[in-house]
PDB file of C-alpha atoms and ligand atoms in Angstrom:
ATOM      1  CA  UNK A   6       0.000   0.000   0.000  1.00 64.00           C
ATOM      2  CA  UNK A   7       3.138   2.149   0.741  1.00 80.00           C
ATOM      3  CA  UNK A   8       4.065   1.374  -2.483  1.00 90.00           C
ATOM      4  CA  UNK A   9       1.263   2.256  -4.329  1.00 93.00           C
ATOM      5  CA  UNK A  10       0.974   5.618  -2.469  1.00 93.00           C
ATOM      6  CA  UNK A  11       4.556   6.783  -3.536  1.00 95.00           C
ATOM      7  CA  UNK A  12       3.758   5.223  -7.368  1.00 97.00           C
ATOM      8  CA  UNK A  13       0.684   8.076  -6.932  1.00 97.00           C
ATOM      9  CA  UNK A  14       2.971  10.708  -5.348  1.00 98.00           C
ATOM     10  CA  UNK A  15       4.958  10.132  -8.472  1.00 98.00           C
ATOM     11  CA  UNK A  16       2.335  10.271 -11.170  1.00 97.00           C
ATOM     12  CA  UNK A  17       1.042  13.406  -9.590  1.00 97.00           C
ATOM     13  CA  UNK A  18       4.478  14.909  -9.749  1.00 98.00           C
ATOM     14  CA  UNK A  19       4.637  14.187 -13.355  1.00 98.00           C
ATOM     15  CA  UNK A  20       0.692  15.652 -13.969  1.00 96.00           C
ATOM     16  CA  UNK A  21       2.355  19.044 -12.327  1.00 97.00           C
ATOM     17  CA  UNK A  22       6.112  18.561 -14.255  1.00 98.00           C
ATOM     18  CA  UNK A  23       3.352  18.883 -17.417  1.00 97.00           C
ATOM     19  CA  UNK A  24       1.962  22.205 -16.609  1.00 96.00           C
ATOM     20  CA  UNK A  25       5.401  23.639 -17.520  1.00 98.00           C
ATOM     21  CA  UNK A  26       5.080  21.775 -20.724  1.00 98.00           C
ATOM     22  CA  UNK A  27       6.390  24.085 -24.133  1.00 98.00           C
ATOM     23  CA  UNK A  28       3.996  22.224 -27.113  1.00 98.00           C
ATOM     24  CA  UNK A  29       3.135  25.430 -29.490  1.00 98.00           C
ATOM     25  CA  UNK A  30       2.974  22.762 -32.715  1.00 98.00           C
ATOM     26  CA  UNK A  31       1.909  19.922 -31.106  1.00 98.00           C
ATOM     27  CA  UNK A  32      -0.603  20.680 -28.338  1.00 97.00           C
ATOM     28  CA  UNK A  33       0.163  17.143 -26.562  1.00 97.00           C
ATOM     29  CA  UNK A  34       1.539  18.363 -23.131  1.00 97.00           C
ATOM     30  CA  UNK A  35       3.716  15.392 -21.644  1.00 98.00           C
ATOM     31  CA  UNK A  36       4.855  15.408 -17.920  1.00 98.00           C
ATOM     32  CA  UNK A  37       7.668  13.220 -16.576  1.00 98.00           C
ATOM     33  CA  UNK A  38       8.721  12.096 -13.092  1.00 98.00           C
ATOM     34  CA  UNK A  39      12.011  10.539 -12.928  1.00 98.00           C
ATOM     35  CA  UNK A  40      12.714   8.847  -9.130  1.00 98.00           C
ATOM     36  CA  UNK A  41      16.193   8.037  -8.527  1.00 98.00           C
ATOM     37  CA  UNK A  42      17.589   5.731  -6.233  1.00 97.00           C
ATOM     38  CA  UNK A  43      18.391   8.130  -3.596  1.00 97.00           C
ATOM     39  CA  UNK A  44      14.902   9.455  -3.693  1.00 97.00           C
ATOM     40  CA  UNK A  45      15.509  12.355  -5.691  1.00 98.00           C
ATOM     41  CA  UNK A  46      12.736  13.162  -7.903  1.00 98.00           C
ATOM     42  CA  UNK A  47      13.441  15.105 -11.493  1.00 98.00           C
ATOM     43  CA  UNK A  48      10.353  16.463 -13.411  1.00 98.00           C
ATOM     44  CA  UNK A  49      10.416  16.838 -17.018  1.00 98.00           C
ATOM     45  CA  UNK A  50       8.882  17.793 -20.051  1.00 98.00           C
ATOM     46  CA  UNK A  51       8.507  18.227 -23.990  1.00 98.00           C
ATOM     47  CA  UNK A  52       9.888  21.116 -25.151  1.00 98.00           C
ATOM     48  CA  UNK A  53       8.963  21.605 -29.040  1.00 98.00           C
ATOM     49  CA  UNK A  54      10.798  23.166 -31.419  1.00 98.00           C
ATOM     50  CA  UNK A  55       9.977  25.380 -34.604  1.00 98.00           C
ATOM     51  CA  UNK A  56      12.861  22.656 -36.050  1.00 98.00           C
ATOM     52  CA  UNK A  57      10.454  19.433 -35.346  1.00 98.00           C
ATOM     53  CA  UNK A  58      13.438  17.614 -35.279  1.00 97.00           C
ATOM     54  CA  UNK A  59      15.196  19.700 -32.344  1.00 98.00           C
ATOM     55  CA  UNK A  60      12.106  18.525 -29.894  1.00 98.00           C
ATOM     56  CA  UNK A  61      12.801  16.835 -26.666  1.00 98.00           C
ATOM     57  CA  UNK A  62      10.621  14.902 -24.794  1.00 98.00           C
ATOM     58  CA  UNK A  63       9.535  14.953 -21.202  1.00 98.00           C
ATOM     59  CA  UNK A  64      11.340  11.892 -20.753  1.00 98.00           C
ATOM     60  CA  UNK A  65      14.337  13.016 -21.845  1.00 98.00           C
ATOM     61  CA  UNK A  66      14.495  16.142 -20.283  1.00 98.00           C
ATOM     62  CA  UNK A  67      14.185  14.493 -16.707  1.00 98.00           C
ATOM     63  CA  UNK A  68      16.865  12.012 -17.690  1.00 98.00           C
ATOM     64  CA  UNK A  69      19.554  14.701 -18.856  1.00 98.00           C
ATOM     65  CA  UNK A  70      18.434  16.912 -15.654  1.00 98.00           C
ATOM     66  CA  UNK A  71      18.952  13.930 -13.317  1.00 98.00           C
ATOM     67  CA  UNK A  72      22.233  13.124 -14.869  1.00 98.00           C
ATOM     68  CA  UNK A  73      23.865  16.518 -15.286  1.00 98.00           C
ATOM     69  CA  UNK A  74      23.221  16.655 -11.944  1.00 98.00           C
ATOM     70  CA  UNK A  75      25.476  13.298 -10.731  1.00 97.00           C
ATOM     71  CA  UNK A  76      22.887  11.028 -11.074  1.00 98.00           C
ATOM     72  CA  UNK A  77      23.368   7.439 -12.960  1.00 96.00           C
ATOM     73  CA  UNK A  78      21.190   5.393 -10.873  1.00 97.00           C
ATOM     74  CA  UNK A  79      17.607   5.038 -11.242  1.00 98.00           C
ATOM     75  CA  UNK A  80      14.139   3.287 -10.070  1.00 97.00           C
ATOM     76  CA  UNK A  81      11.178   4.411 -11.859  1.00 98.00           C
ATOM     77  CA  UNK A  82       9.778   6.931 -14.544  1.00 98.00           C
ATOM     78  CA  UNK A  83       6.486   8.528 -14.449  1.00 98.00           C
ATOM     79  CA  UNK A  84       4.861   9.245 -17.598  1.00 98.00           C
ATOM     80  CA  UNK A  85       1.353  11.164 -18.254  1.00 98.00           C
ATOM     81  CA  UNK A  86       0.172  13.035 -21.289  1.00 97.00           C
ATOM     82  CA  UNK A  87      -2.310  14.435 -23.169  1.00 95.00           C
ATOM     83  CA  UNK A  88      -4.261  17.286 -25.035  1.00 93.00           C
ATOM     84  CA  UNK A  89      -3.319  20.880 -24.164  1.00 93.00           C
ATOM     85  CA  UNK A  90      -6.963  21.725 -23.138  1.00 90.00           C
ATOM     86  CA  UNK A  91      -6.827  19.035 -20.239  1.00 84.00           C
ATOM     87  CA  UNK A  92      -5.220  20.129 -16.777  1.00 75.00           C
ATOM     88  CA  UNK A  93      -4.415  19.232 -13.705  1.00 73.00           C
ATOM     89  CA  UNK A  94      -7.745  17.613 -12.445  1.00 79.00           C
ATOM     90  CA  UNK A  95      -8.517  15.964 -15.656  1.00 81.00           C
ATOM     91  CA  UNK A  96      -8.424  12.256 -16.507  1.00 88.00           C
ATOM     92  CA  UNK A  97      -6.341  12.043 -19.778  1.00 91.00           C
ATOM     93  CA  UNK A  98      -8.184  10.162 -22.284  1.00 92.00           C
ATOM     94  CA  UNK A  99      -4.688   7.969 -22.918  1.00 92.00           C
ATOM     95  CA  UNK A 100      -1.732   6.450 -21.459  1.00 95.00           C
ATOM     96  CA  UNK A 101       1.382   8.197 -22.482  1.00 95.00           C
ATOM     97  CA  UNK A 102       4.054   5.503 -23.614  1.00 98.00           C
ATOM     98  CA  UNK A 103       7.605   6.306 -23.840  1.00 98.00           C
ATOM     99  CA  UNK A 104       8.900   6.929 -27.129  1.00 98.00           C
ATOM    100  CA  UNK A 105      11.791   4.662 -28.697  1.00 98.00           C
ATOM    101  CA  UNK A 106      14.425   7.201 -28.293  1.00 98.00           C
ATOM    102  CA  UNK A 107      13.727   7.085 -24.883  1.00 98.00           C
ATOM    103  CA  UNK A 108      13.269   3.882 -24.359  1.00 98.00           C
ATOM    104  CA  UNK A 109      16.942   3.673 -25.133  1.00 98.00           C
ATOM    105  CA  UNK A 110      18.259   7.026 -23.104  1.00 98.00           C
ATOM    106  CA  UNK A 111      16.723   4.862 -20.449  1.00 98.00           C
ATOM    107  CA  UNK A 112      18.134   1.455 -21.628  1.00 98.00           C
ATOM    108  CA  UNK A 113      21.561   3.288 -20.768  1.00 97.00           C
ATOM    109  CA  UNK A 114      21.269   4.404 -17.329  1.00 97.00           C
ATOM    110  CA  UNK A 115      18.369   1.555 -15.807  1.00 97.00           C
ATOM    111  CA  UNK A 116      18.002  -1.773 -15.030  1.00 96.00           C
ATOM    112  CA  UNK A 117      15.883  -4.129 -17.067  1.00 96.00           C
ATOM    113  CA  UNK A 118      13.741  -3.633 -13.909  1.00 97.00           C
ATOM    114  CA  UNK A 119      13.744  -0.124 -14.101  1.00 98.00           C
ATOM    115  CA  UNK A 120       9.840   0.320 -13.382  1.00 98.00           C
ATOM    116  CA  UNK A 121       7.892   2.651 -16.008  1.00 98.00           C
ATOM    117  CA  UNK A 122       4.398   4.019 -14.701  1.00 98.00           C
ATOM    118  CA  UNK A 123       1.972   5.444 -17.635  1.00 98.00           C
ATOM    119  CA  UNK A 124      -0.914   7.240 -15.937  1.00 96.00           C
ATOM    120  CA  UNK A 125      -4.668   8.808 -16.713  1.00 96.00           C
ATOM    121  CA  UNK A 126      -4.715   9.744 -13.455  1.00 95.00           C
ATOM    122  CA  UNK A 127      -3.377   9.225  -9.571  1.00 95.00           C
ATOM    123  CA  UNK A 128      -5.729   6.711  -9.286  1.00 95.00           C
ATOM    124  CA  UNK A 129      -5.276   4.867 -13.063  1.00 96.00           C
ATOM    125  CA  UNK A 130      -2.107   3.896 -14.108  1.00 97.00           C
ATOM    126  CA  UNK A 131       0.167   1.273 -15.055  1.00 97.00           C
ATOM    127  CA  UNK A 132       3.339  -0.516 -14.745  1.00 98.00           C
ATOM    128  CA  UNK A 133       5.547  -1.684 -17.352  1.00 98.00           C
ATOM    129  CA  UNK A 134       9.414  -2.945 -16.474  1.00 98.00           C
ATOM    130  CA  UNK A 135      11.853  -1.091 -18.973  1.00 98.00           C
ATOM    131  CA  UNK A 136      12.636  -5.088 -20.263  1.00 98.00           C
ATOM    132  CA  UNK A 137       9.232  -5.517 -21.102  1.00 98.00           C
ATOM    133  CA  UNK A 138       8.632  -1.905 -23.288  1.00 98.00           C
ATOM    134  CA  UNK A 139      12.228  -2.546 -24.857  1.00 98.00           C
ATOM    135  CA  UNK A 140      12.845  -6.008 -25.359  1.00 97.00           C
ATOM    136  CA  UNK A 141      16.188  -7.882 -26.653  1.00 96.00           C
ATOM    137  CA  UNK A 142      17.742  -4.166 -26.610  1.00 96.00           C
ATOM    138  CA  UNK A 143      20.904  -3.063 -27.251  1.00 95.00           C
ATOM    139  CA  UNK A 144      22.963  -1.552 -24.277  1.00 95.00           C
ATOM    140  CA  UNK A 145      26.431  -0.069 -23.119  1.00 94.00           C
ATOM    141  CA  UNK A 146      29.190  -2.602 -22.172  1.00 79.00           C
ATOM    142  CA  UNK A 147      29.074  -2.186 -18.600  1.00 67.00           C
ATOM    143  CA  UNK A 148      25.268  -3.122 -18.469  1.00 68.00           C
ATOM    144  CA  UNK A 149      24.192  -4.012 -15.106  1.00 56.00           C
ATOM    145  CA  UNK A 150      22.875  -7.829 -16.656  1.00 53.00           C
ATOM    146  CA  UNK A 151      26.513  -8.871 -16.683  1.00 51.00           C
ATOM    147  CA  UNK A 152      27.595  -7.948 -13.100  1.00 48.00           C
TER     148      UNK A 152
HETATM  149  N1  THU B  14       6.486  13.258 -26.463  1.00 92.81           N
HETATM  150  C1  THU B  14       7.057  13.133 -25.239  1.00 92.81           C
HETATM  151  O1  THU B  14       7.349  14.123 -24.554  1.00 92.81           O
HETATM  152  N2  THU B  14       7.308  11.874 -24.780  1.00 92.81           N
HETATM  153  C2  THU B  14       7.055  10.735 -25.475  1.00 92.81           C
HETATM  154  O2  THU B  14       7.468   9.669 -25.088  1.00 92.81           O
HETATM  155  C3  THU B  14       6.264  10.809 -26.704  1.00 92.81           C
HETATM  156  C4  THU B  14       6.150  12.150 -27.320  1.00 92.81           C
HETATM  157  C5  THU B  14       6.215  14.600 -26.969  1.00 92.81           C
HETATM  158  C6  THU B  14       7.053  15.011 -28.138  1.00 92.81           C
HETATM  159  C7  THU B  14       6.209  16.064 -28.789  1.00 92.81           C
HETATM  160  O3  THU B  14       6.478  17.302 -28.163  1.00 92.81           O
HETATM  161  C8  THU B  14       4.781  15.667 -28.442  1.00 92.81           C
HETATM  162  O4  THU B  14       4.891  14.696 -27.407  1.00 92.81           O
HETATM  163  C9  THU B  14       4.004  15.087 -29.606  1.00 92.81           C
HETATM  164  O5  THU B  14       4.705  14.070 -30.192  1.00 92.81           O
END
């Protein structure tokens, strides 16, 4: 129950990481939650470009944040999305999966067990392992599976 109340506390830090959202082209506002293993939480989000090609998303952002910060090790991601029109009290009408590229920014710094949380809400989400959304992946040498 513990558990589940921090998974919450982490999917509601990713609904608020969204508000800060910059999404002029698209309109899809993505928060991010990134929890590392010393309990530090970084919040991300998309940040668009007038270059599509130069966009990052929220992912991403609370990956390089974490890790130009020290970071390296990690537990769990938060992930919600959706429409610019919705806010913070609104159920969003989809989950929010990570994207491939960052499926593989996290494929370099996580576990296979690194937990991945896609959320509607605080109260309806789930919970994907990084192994499962990125199968048979390729990964830097040092890759924890070898220790
Ligand atoms: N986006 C993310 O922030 N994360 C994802 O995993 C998928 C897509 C952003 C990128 C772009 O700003 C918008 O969502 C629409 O693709």
């Amino acid at each position: 129950m513990e558990d589940r109340r921090r998974d919450r506390e982490l999917i509601q830090a990713a609904i608020e990481a969204r508000k800060q959202a910059y999404a002029p082209y698209s309109k899809y506002l993505v928060g991010a939650a990134l929890l590392a293993d010393d309990g530090e939480v970084y919040q991300g989000c998309n940040i668009e470009n007038a270059s599509y090609g130069a966009t990052n998303c929220a992912e991403r952002t609370a990956f390089f944040k974490a890790v130009s910060q020290g970071k390296r090790s990690f537990c769990a991601i938060a992930i919600v999305g959706g429409p610019m029109e919705l806010g913070q009290g609104d159920i969003f009408p989809d989950m929010a999966y990570p994207c491939g590229v960052c499926r593989q920014v996290m494929r370099e710094f996580c576990r296979p067990d690194f937990r991945i949380l896609v959320g509607r809400s605080t109260e309806d989400f789930q919970e994907y392992t990084l192994e499962e959304l990125l199968p048979e992946s390729f990964g830097p040498r040092w890759d924890h599976r070898d220790a």
